[in-house]
Amino acid sequence: MGAILAEVSLRLYRRPLGDPAPYRAAIQRLHATIEDVSVAAADGASLKAWFVQPEHPNGRSVVILHGVTDNRLGASGFSAMFLNKGYAVLLPDSRAHGLSGGSIATYGVLEREDVHRWAQWLRTRAPGCTYLLGESMGAAIGLQAEPVTPQLCAAAVESPYSTFRAISYERLGRGAHTGALFWRTLGRPIIEFAILYTQLRYGVQLPNANPEAAVMSAATPTLLIAGDKDVDIPMHHAQELERLCASHCALWIVPGAAHGEASLVAHAEFENRVIGWFESHDDAPAP
């Protein structure tokens, strides 16, 4: 059971990218340009992305990270609010997602360095501040990338989990209708074997997917966003993270928002808060 759980968690469904024509048409209406780009990960995996340049760039850029089993197209809806303000936008496919290489997803263990490489690449195209917006798994990856990505001036993350272990107990408890307590106690040997199996077979230690440790070791100004109706990653994860990084983090709880719905429930406020957060942490003046 532990081996099966490990394989199911690592080898995720790879959602097809879908038809990008509507998104490309929307970019054209904004008089922006879109480019297919790639970088090589530390392990040689080819990481793919879209780089979108606004008509009147301000020198700043935003990396937008999608959630689990999604891809860049699923996160592309956030583009317009940044392009309209002059920010360049990078939409990467996470490893083992979309068109990016990599055989397994590691929830931040390898992805944090992938984000670092994208941030380095962005500085060659947009010399001002680099920001990050992440959702769900992308939020957790973004937090874990902060200690290794000093180029980030600020980040905004929606529905992040606190640790891989904590969210594993809760997600398995919800999916199996057993509750998280079962997986913290009687079911824990299954999880521990899955972790050991992953380490022995793939050389990846999943407990190192730990946003809590990351926010304590980084000082990146971070806006934590959570919906009070989120049952996939309950808001207590964001609250726990905020307690650990209160010196450089802020927390926004969105009433009525389920998982990843903050921008739907409070669209105007979401845009104002995120862009306002970025603009208040601009350590690299735009050209």
PDB file of C-alpha atoms in Angstrom:
ATOM      1  CA  MET A   1       0.000   0.000   0.000  1.00  0.00           C
ATOM      2  CA  GLY A   2       2.853   2.355   0.790  1.00  0.00           C
ATOM      3  CA  ALA A   3       4.529   1.710  -2.574  1.00  0.00           C
ATOM      4  CA  ILE A   4       1.256   2.245  -4.428  1.00  0.00           C
ATOM      5  CA  LEU A   5       0.589   5.448  -2.500  1.00  0.00           C
ATOM      6  CA  ALA A   6       4.080   6.721  -3.371  1.00  0.00           C
ATOM      7  CA  GLU A   7       3.727   5.999  -7.084  1.00  0.00           C
ATOM      8  CA  VAL A   8       0.259   7.574  -7.283  1.00  0.00           C
ATOM      9  CA  SER A   9       1.533  10.687  -5.493  1.00  0.00           C
ATOM     10  CA  LEU A  10       4.658  11.065  -7.625  1.00  0.00           C
ATOM     11  CA  ARG A  11       3.398  10.079 -11.081  1.00  0.00           C
ATOM     12  CA  LEU A  12       0.496  12.461 -11.424  1.00  0.00           C
ATOM     13  CA  TYR A  13      -2.015  12.745 -14.217  1.00  0.00           C
ATOM     14  CA  ARG A  14      -0.476  15.014 -16.848  1.00  0.00           C
ATOM     15  CA  ARG A  15      -3.255  17.279 -18.046  1.00  0.00           C
ATOM     16  CA  PRO A  16      -2.942  18.112 -21.758  1.00  0.00           C
ATOM     17  CA  LEU A  17      -2.058  21.721 -22.388  1.00  0.00           C
ATOM     18  CA  GLY A  18      -5.203  22.221 -24.435  1.00  0.00           C
ATOM     19  CA  ASP A  19      -5.878  24.803 -27.094  1.00  0.00           C
ATOM     20  CA  PRO A  20      -3.845  27.953 -26.396  1.00  0.00           C
ATOM     21  CA  ALA A  21      -5.525  29.916 -29.200  1.00  0.00           C
ATOM     22  CA  PRO A  22      -8.042  31.754 -26.943  1.00  0.00           C
ATOM     23  CA  TYR A  23      -5.252  32.787 -24.577  1.00  0.00           C
ATOM     24  CA  ARG A  24      -3.038  33.935 -27.438  1.00  0.00           C
ATOM     25  CA  ALA A  25      -5.971  35.938 -28.819  1.00  0.00           C
ATOM     26  CA  ALA A  26      -6.476  37.570 -25.405  1.00  0.00           C
ATOM     27  CA  ILE A  27      -2.786  38.466 -25.294  1.00  0.00           C
ATOM     28  CA  GLN A  28      -3.045  40.067 -28.718  1.00  0.00           C
ATOM     29  CA  ARG A  29      -5.999  42.174 -27.572  1.00  0.00           C
ATOM     30  CA  LEU A  30      -3.749  43.508 -24.816  1.00  0.00           C
ATOM     31  CA  HIS A  31      -1.096  44.303 -27.462  1.00  0.00           C
ATOM     32  CA  ALA A  32       1.308  41.971 -25.652  1.00  0.00           C
ATOM     33  CA  THR A  33       3.655  39.411 -27.182  1.00  0.00           C
ATOM     34  CA  ILE A  34       3.947  35.741 -26.204  1.00  0.00           C
ATOM     35  CA  GLU A  35       6.996  33.534 -26.592  1.00  0.00           C
ATOM     36  CA  ASP A  36       7.678  29.830 -25.977  1.00  0.00           C
ATOM     37  CA  VAL A  37      10.753  29.544 -23.743  1.00  0.00           C
ATOM     38  CA  SER A  38      12.604  26.825 -21.850  1.00  0.00           C
ATOM     39  CA  VAL A  39      15.406  26.302 -19.329  1.00  0.00           C
ATOM     40  CA  ALA A  40      17.284  23.203 -18.230  1.00  0.00           C
ATOM     41  CA  ALA A  41      16.697  22.019 -14.662  1.00  0.00           C
ATOM     42  CA  ALA A  42      19.561  20.900 -12.430  1.00  0.00           C
ATOM     43  CA  ASP A  43      18.798  17.261 -13.252  1.00  0.00           C
ATOM     44  CA  GLY A  44      18.651  17.971 -16.983  1.00  0.00           C
ATOM     45  CA  ALA A  45      14.843  18.066 -17.294  1.00  0.00           C
ATOM     46  CA  SER A  46      13.637  20.544 -19.920  1.00  0.00           C
ATOM     47  CA  LEU A  47      11.256  23.042 -18.319  1.00  0.00           C
ATOM     48  CA  LYS A  48       8.790  24.827 -20.609  1.00  0.00           C
ATOM     49  CA  ALA A  49       6.968  28.126 -20.213  1.00  0.00           C
ATOM     50  CA  TRP A  50       5.324  31.085 -21.916  1.00  0.00           C
ATOM     51  CA  PHE A  51       6.977  34.465 -21.534  1.00  0.00           C
ATOM     52  CA  VAL A  52       4.532  37.316 -22.107  1.00  0.00           C
ATOM     53  CA  GLN A  53       5.804  40.851 -22.572  1.00  0.00           C
ATOM     54  CA  PRO A  54       3.379  43.800 -22.179  1.00  0.00           C
ATOM     55  CA  GLU A  55       3.129  46.606 -24.682  1.00  0.00           C
ATOM     56  CA  HIS A  56       4.678  49.075 -22.228  1.00  0.00           C
ATOM     57  CA  PRO A  57       6.972  47.073 -19.885  1.00  0.00           C
ATOM     58  CA  ASN A  58       7.929  48.594 -16.541  1.00  0.00           C
ATOM     59  CA  GLY A  59      10.942  46.286 -16.104  1.00  0.00           C
ATOM     60  CA  ARG A  60       9.238  44.102 -13.472  1.00  0.00           C
ATOM     61  CA  SER A  61       8.116  40.500 -13.907  1.00  0.00           C
ATOM     62  CA  VAL A  62       5.881  37.906 -12.232  1.00  0.00           C
ATOM     63  CA  VAL A  63       6.296  34.118 -12.156  1.00  0.00           C
ATOM     64  CA  ILE A  64       2.856  32.462 -11.924  1.00  0.00           C
ATOM     65  CA  LEU A  65       2.849  28.885 -10.587  1.00  0.00           C
ATOM     66  CA  HIS A  66      -0.112  26.571 -11.172  1.00  0.00           C
ATOM     67  CA  GLY A  67      -1.584  23.894  -8.907  1.00  0.00           C
ATOM     68  CA  VAL A  68      -1.221  20.115  -8.882  1.00  0.00           C
ATOM     69  CA  THR A  69      -2.142  18.246 -12.130  1.00  0.00           C
ATOM     70  CA  ASP A  70      -2.753  21.607 -13.816  1.00  0.00           C
ATOM     71  CA  ASN A  71      -0.525  23.453 -16.293  1.00  0.00           C
ATOM     72  CA  ARG A  72       0.395  26.956 -17.431  1.00  0.00           C
ATOM     73  CA  LEU A  73      -2.888  27.438 -19.275  1.00  0.00           C
ATOM     74  CA  GLY A  74      -4.824  26.882 -16.054  1.00  0.00           C
ATOM     75  CA  ALA A  75      -2.930  29.740 -14.391  1.00  0.00           C
ATOM     76  CA  SER A  76      -3.015  32.063 -17.406  1.00  0.00           C
ATOM     77  CA  GLY A  77      -6.131  33.876 -16.193  1.00  0.00           C
ATOM     78  CA  PHE A  78      -3.971  35.873 -13.787  1.00  0.00           C
ATOM     79  CA  SER A  79      -1.926  37.348 -16.650  1.00  0.00           C
ATOM     80  CA  ALA A  80      -4.097  40.305 -17.623  1.00  0.00           C
ATOM     81  CA  MET A  81      -3.992  42.048 -14.256  1.00  0.00           C
ATOM     82  CA  PHE A  82      -0.197  42.162 -14.425  1.00  0.00           C
ATOM     83  CA  LEU A  83       0.173  42.902 -18.132  1.00  0.00           C
ATOM     84  CA  ASN A  84      -2.176  45.880 -17.780  1.00  0.00           C
ATOM     85  CA  LYS A  85       0.221  47.294 -15.176  1.00  0.00           C
ATOM     86  CA  GLY A  86       3.335  46.752 -17.299  1.00  0.00           C
ATOM     87  CA  TYR A  87       4.622  43.567 -15.647  1.00  0.00           C
ATOM     88  CA  ALA A  88       6.097  40.825 -17.818  1.00  0.00           C
ATOM     89  CA  VAL A  89       4.597  37.417 -17.047  1.00  0.00           C
ATOM     90  CA  LEU A  90       6.249  33.998 -16.977  1.00  0.00           C
ATOM     91  CA  LEU A  91       3.896  30.990 -17.020  1.00  0.00           C
ATOM     92  CA  PRO A  92       5.907  27.791 -16.488  1.00  0.00           C
ATOM     93  CA  ASP A  93       4.713  24.213 -16.528  1.00  0.00           C
ATOM     94  CA  SER A  94       5.911  22.608 -13.312  1.00  0.00           C
ATOM     95  CA  ARG A  95       8.086  19.519 -13.753  1.00  0.00           C
ATOM     96  CA  ALA A  96       6.047  16.424 -14.692  1.00  0.00           C
ATOM     97  CA  HIS A  97       3.213  18.765 -15.683  1.00  0.00           C
ATOM     98  CA  GLY A  98       2.156  20.195 -19.033  1.00  0.00           C
ATOM     99  CA  LEU A  99       5.004  20.100 -21.548  1.00  0.00           C
ATOM    100  CA  SER A 100       7.829  20.214 -19.015  1.00  0.00           C
ATOM    101  CA  GLY A 101      10.130  17.259 -18.537  1.00  0.00           C
ATOM    102  CA  GLY A 102      10.651  15.256 -15.401  1.00  0.00           C
ATOM    103  CA  SER A 103       9.094  11.900 -14.611  1.00  0.00           C
ATOM    104  CA  ILE A 104       7.855  12.678 -11.090  1.00  0.00           C
ATOM    105  CA  ALA A 105       6.463  15.597  -9.111  1.00  0.00           C
ATOM    106  CA  THR A 106       8.207  16.243  -5.784  1.00  0.00           C
ATOM    107  CA  TYR A 107       6.020  19.029  -4.314  1.00  0.00           C
ATOM    108  CA  GLY A 108       8.883  21.484  -3.989  1.00  0.00           C
ATOM    109  CA  VAL A 109      11.922  19.318  -3.238  1.00  0.00           C
ATOM    110  CA  LEU A 110      13.211  19.667  -6.820  1.00  0.00           C
ATOM    111  CA  GLU A 111      10.825  22.377  -7.983  1.00  0.00           C
ATOM    112  CA  ARG A 112      12.294  25.037  -5.703  1.00  0.00           C
ATOM    113  CA  GLU A 113      15.519  24.987  -7.744  1.00  0.00           C
ATOM    114  CA  ASP A 114      13.455  25.045 -10.959  1.00  0.00           C
ATOM    115  CA  VAL A 115      11.892  28.322  -9.811  1.00  0.00           C
ATOM    116  CA  HIS A 116      15.337  29.691  -9.006  1.00  0.00           C
ATOM    117  CA  ARG A 117      16.491  28.951 -12.556  1.00  0.00           C
ATOM    118  CA  TRP A 118      13.424  30.645 -14.009  1.00  0.00           C
ATOM    119  CA  ALA A 119      14.089  33.715 -11.853  1.00  0.00           C
ATOM    120  CA  GLN A 120      17.671  33.848 -13.107  1.00  0.00           C
ATOM    121  CA  TRP A 121      16.419  33.620 -16.676  1.00  0.00           C
ATOM    122  CA  LEU A 122      13.879  36.397 -16.090  1.00  0.00           C
ATOM    123  CA  ARG A 123      16.548  38.842 -14.975  1.00  0.00           C
ATOM    124  CA  THR A 124      17.979  38.708 -18.503  1.00  0.00           C
ATOM    125  CA  ARG A 125      14.622  39.850 -19.917  1.00  0.00           C
ATOM    126  CA  ALA A 126      13.178  42.046 -17.160  1.00  0.00           C
ATOM    127  CA  PRO A 127      15.891  43.717 -15.046  1.00  0.00           C
ATOM    128  CA  GLY A 128      13.533  45.091 -12.386  1.00  0.00           C
ATOM    129  CA  CYS A 129      11.964  43.227  -9.482  1.00  0.00           C
ATOM    130  CA  THR A 130      10.891  39.629  -9.932  1.00  0.00           C
ATOM    131  CA  TYR A 131       7.719  38.618  -8.085  1.00  0.00           C
ATOM    132  CA  LEU A 132       5.901  35.324  -7.609  1.00  0.00           C
ATOM    133  CA  LEU A 133       2.245  34.344  -7.528  1.00  0.00           C
ATOM    134  CA  GLY A 134       1.427  30.717  -6.692  1.00  0.00           C
ATOM    135  CA  GLU A 135      -1.735  28.721  -6.119  1.00  0.00           C
ATOM    136  CA  SER A 136      -2.129  25.494  -4.109  1.00  0.00           C
ATOM    137  CA  MET A 137       0.874  23.276  -4.962  1.00  0.00           C
ATOM    138  CA  GLY A 138       2.335  26.275  -6.791  1.00  0.00           C
ATOM    139  CA  ALA A 139       1.936  28.295  -3.589  1.00  0.00           C
ATOM    140  CA  ALA A 140       3.851  25.701  -1.561  1.00  0.00           C
ATOM    141  CA  ILE A 141       6.561  25.478  -4.237  1.00  0.00           C
ATOM    142  CA  GLY A 142       6.831  29.264  -4.298  1.00  0.00           C
ATOM    143  CA  LEU A 143       7.365  29.417  -0.536  1.00  0.00           C
ATOM    144  CA  GLN A 144      10.031  26.730  -0.712  1.00  0.00           C
ATOM    145  CA  ALA A 145      11.767  28.605  -3.527  1.00  0.00           C
ATOM    146  CA  GLU A 146      12.168  31.766  -1.448  1.00  0.00           C
ATOM    147  CA  PRO A 147      15.332  30.751   0.486  1.00  0.00           C
ATOM    148  CA  VAL A 148      17.146  29.763  -2.732  1.00  0.00           C
ATOM    149  CA  THR A 149      15.841  32.632  -4.899  1.00  0.00           C
ATOM    150  CA  PRO A 150      17.127  35.949  -3.568  1.00  0.00           C
ATOM    151  CA  GLN A 151      15.986  37.615  -6.806  1.00  0.00           C
ATOM    152  CA  LEU A 152      12.388  37.567  -5.522  1.00  0.00           C
ATOM    153  CA  CYS A 153      11.333  40.958  -4.206  1.00  0.00           C
ATOM    154  CA  ALA A 154       7.986  39.652  -2.894  1.00  0.00           C
ATOM    155  CA  ALA A 155       5.498  36.814  -3.275  1.00  0.00           C
ATOM    156  CA  ALA A 156       1.751  36.213  -3.004  1.00  0.00           C
ATOM    157  CA  VAL A 157       0.554  32.644  -2.465  1.00  0.00           C
ATOM    158  CA  GLU A 158      -2.981  31.291  -2.281  1.00  0.00           C
ATOM    159  CA  SER A 159      -3.902  28.079  -0.428  1.00  0.00           C
ATOM    160  CA  PRO A 160      -0.391  26.917   0.540  1.00  0.00           C
ATOM    161  CA  TYR A 161       0.071  23.867   2.749  1.00  0.00           C
ATOM    162  CA  SER A 162       2.313  24.064   5.807  1.00  0.00           C
ATOM    163  CA  THR A 163       4.203  20.753   5.480  1.00  0.00           C
ATOM    164  CA  PHE A 164       4.009  17.735   3.209  1.00  0.00           C
ATOM    165  CA  ARG A 165       3.253  15.460   6.162  1.00  0.00           C
ATOM    166  CA  ALA A 166       0.430  17.637   7.478  1.00  0.00           C
ATOM    167  CA  ILE A 167      -1.376  17.920   4.149  1.00  0.00           C
ATOM    168  CA  SER A 168      -0.833  14.201   3.470  1.00  0.00           C
ATOM    169  CA  TYR A 169      -2.657  13.246   6.654  1.00  0.00           C
ATOM    170  CA  GLU A 170      -5.548  15.571   5.853  1.00  0.00           C
ATOM    171  CA  ARG A 171      -5.915  14.777   2.153  1.00  0.00           C
ATOM    172  CA  LEU A 172      -5.743  11.014   2.721  1.00  0.00           C
ATOM    173  CA  GLY A 173      -8.175  11.281   5.604  1.00  0.00           C
ATOM    174  CA  ARG A 174     -10.634  13.195   3.468  1.00  0.00           C
ATOM    175  CA  GLY A 175     -10.249  10.919   0.447  1.00  0.00           C
ATOM    176  CA  ALA A 176     -10.557   7.695   2.446  1.00  0.00           C
ATOM    177  CA  HIS A 177     -13.252   9.084   4.784  1.00  0.00           C
ATOM    178  CA  THR A 178     -11.163   8.090   7.783  1.00  0.00           C
ATOM    179  CA  GLY A 179     -10.153  11.511   9.068  1.00  0.00           C
ATOM    180  CA  ALA A 180      -6.605  12.799   9.480  1.00  0.00           C
ATOM    181  CA  LEU A 181      -6.204  11.178  12.908  1.00  0.00           C
ATOM    182  CA  PHE A 182      -6.167   7.692  11.377  1.00  0.00           C
ATOM    183  CA  TRP A 183      -3.211   8.577   9.151  1.00  0.00           C
ATOM    184  CA  ARG A 184      -1.368  10.232  12.023  1.00  0.00           C
ATOM    185  CA  THR A 185      -1.699   7.034  14.071  1.00  0.00           C
ATOM    186  CA  LEU A 186      -2.788   3.622  12.742  1.00  0.00           C
ATOM    187  CA  GLY A 187      -2.239   4.487   9.081  1.00  0.00           C
ATOM    188  CA  ARG A 188       1.054   6.233   9.634  1.00  0.00           C
ATOM    189  CA  PRO A 189       3.232   3.171   8.826  1.00  0.00           C
ATOM    190  CA  ILE A 190       1.797   3.239   5.295  1.00  0.00           C
ATOM    191  CA  ILE A 191       2.854   6.858   4.859  1.00  0.00           C
ATOM    192  CA  GLU A 192       6.267   6.240   6.401  1.00  0.00           C
ATOM    193  CA  PHE A 193       6.879   3.332   4.030  1.00  0.00           C
ATOM    194  CA  ALA A 194       5.775   5.493   1.079  1.00  0.00           C
ATOM    195  CA  ILE A 195       8.322   8.112   2.156  1.00  0.00           C
ATOM    196  CA  LEU A 196      11.064   5.501   2.535  1.00  0.00           C
ATOM    197  CA  TYR A 197      10.161   3.926  -0.819  1.00  0.00           C
ATOM    198  CA  THR A 198      10.413   7.332  -2.515  1.00  0.00           C
ATOM    199  CA  GLN A 199      13.806   7.991  -0.949  1.00  0.00           C
ATOM    200  CA  LEU A 200      15.227   4.588  -1.896  1.00  0.00           C
ATOM    201  CA  ARG A 201      13.829   4.425  -5.426  1.00  0.00           C
ATOM    202  CA  TYR A 202      13.992   8.072  -6.504  1.00  0.00           C
ATOM    203  CA  GLY A 203      16.436   9.687  -4.083  1.00  0.00           C
ATOM    204  CA  VAL A 204      13.800  12.212  -2.987  1.00  0.00           C
ATOM    205  CA  GLN A 205      12.945  12.926   0.649  1.00  0.00           C
ATOM    206  CA  LEU A 206       9.359  14.162   0.519  1.00  0.00           C
ATOM    207  CA  PRO A 207       9.330  15.500   4.109  1.00  0.00           C
ATOM    208  CA  ASN A 208      11.772  18.114   2.793  1.00  0.00           C
ATOM    209  CA  ALA A 209       8.768  19.632   1.006  1.00  0.00           C
ATOM    210  CA  ASN A 210       8.369  21.935   3.984  1.00  0.00           C
ATOM    211  CA  PRO A 211       7.043  25.485   3.472  1.00  0.00           C
ATOM    212  CA  GLU A 212       7.157  26.068   7.239  1.00  0.00           C
ATOM    213  CA  ALA A 213      10.925  25.638   7.321  1.00  0.00           C
ATOM    214  CA  ALA A 214      11.266  27.763   4.190  1.00  0.00           C
ATOM    215  CA  VAL A 215       9.408  30.816   5.521  1.00  0.00           C
ATOM    216  CA  MET A 216      11.461  30.694   8.707  1.00  0.00           C
ATOM    217  CA  SER A 217      14.748  30.684   6.792  1.00  0.00           C
ATOM    218  CA  ALA A 218      13.776  33.303   4.193  1.00  0.00           C
ATOM    219  CA  ALA A 219      12.860  36.967   4.547  1.00  0.00           C
ATOM    220  CA  THR A 220      10.902  37.412   1.307  1.00  0.00           C
ATOM    221  CA  PRO A 221       7.834  39.620   1.925  1.00  0.00           C
ATOM    222  CA  THR A 222       4.945  37.216   1.418  1.00  0.00           C
ATOM    223  CA  LEU A 223       1.194  37.735   1.213  1.00  0.00           C
ATOM    224  CA  LEU A 224      -0.583  34.557   2.352  1.00  0.00           C
ATOM    225  CA  ILE A 225      -4.111  34.132   0.971  1.00  0.00           C
ATOM    226  CA  ALA A 226      -6.663  31.561   2.139  1.00  0.00           C
ATOM    227  CA  GLY A 227     -10.379  30.965   1.751  1.00  0.00           C
ATOM    228  CA  ASP A 228     -12.442  30.188   4.840  1.00  0.00           C
ATOM    229  CA  LYS A 229     -14.430  27.604   2.813  1.00  0.00           C
ATOM    230  CA  ASP A 230     -11.357  25.747   1.544  1.00  0.00           C
ATOM    231  CA  VAL A 231     -11.592  22.041   2.422  1.00  0.00           C
ATOM    232  CA  ASP A 232      -8.735  20.910   0.130  1.00  0.00           C
ATOM    233  CA  ILE A 233      -6.084  22.909   1.981  1.00  0.00           C
ATOM    234  CA  PRO A 234      -7.862  24.431   4.995  1.00  0.00           C
ATOM    235  CA  MET A 235      -6.984  27.969   5.991  1.00  0.00           C
ATOM    236  CA  HIS A 236      -5.264  26.827   9.205  1.00  0.00           C
ATOM    237  CA  HIS A 237      -2.215  25.990   7.052  1.00  0.00           C
ATOM    238  CA  ALA A 238      -1.856  29.642   6.016  1.00  0.00           C
ATOM    239  CA  GLN A 239      -2.507  30.746   9.585  1.00  0.00           C
ATOM    240  CA  GLU A 240       0.256  28.472  10.874  1.00  0.00           C
ATOM    241  CA  LEU A 241       2.647  29.809   8.244  1.00  0.00           C
ATOM    242  CA  GLU A 242       1.796  33.416   9.137  1.00  0.00           C
ATOM    243  CA  ARG A 243       2.595  32.774  12.803  1.00  0.00           C
ATOM    244  CA  LEU A 244       6.053  31.581  11.796  1.00  0.00           C
ATOM    245  CA  CYS A 245       6.867  34.485   9.476  1.00  0.00           C
ATOM    246  CA  ALA A 246       4.908  37.357  11.002  1.00  0.00           C
ATOM    247  CA  SER A 247       7.897  39.685  10.610  1.00  0.00           C
ATOM    248  CA  HIS A 248       7.719  39.540   6.811  1.00  0.00           C
ATOM    249  CA  CYS A 249       4.325  37.962   6.022  1.00  0.00           C
ATOM    250  CA  ALA A 250       0.735  39.163   5.925  1.00  0.00           C
ATOM    251  CA  LEU A 251      -2.416  37.030   5.910  1.00  0.00           C
ATOM    252  CA  TRP A 252      -5.644  37.686   4.012  1.00  0.00           C
ATOM    253  CA  ILE A 253      -8.579  35.380   4.755  1.00  0.00           C
ATOM    254  CA  VAL A 254     -11.212  35.602   2.002  1.00  0.00           C
ATOM    255  CA  PRO A 255     -14.751  34.992   3.313  1.00  0.00           C
ATOM    256  CA  GLY A 256     -16.763  32.558   1.212  1.00  0.00           C
ATOM    257  CA  ALA A 257     -13.810  31.398  -0.917  1.00  0.00           C
ATOM    258  CA  ALA A 258     -13.205  27.701  -1.501  1.00  0.00           C
ATOM    259  CA  HIS A 259      -9.921  26.281  -2.792  1.00  0.00           C
ATOM    260  CA  GLY A 260      -8.286  28.651  -5.268  1.00  0.00           C
ATOM    261  CA  GLU A 261     -11.354  30.895  -5.451  1.00  0.00           C
ATOM    262  CA  ALA A 262     -10.070  34.116  -3.878  1.00  0.00           C
ATOM    263  CA  SER A 263      -9.802  35.875  -7.249  1.00  0.00           C
ATOM    264  CA  LEU A 264     -13.323  34.735  -8.164  1.00  0.00           C
ATOM    265  CA  VAL A 265     -15.006  35.705  -4.907  1.00  0.00           C
ATOM    266  CA  ALA A 266     -13.168  39.022  -4.479  1.00  0.00           C
ATOM    267  CA  HIS A 267     -11.752  39.802  -7.917  1.00  0.00           C
ATOM    268  CA  ALA A 268     -11.113  43.542  -7.553  1.00  0.00           C
ATOM    269  CA  GLU A 269      -9.762  43.223  -4.022  1.00  0.00           C
ATOM    270  CA  PHE A 270      -7.533  40.317  -5.061  1.00  0.00           C
ATOM    271  CA  GLU A 271      -5.966  42.408  -7.798  1.00  0.00           C
ATOM    272  CA  ASN A 272      -5.565  45.448  -5.559  1.00  0.00           C
ATOM    273  CA  ARG A 273      -4.052  43.490  -2.697  1.00  0.00           C
ATOM    274  CA  VAL A 274      -1.611  41.446  -4.780  1.00  0.00           C
ATOM    275  CA  ILE A 275      -0.374  44.297  -6.970  1.00  0.00           C
ATOM    276  CA  GLY A 276      -0.336  46.641  -3.979  1.00  0.00           C
ATOM    277  CA  TRP A 277       1.796  44.122  -2.071  1.00  0.00           C
ATOM    278  CA  PHE A 278       4.235  43.850  -4.949  1.00  0.00           C
ATOM    279  CA  GLU A 279       4.475  47.604  -5.462  1.00  0.00           C
ATOM    280  CA  SER A 280       5.111  48.186  -1.766  1.00  0.00           C
ATOM    281  CA  HIS A 281       8.126  45.847  -1.959  1.00  0.00           C
ATOM    282  CA  ASP A 282      10.083  47.113  -4.911  1.00  0.00           C
ATOM    283  CA  ASP A 283      13.786  46.834  -4.137  1.00  0.00           C
ATOM    284  CA  ALA A 284      14.981  47.098  -7.721  1.00  0.00           C
ATOM    285  CA  PRO A 285      13.910  50.305  -9.465  1.00  0.00           C
ATOM    286  CA  ALA A 286      12.571  49.770 -12.956  1.00  0.00           C
ATOM    287  CA  PRO A 287      14.547  51.266 -15.850  1.00  0.00           C
TER     288      PRO A 287
END
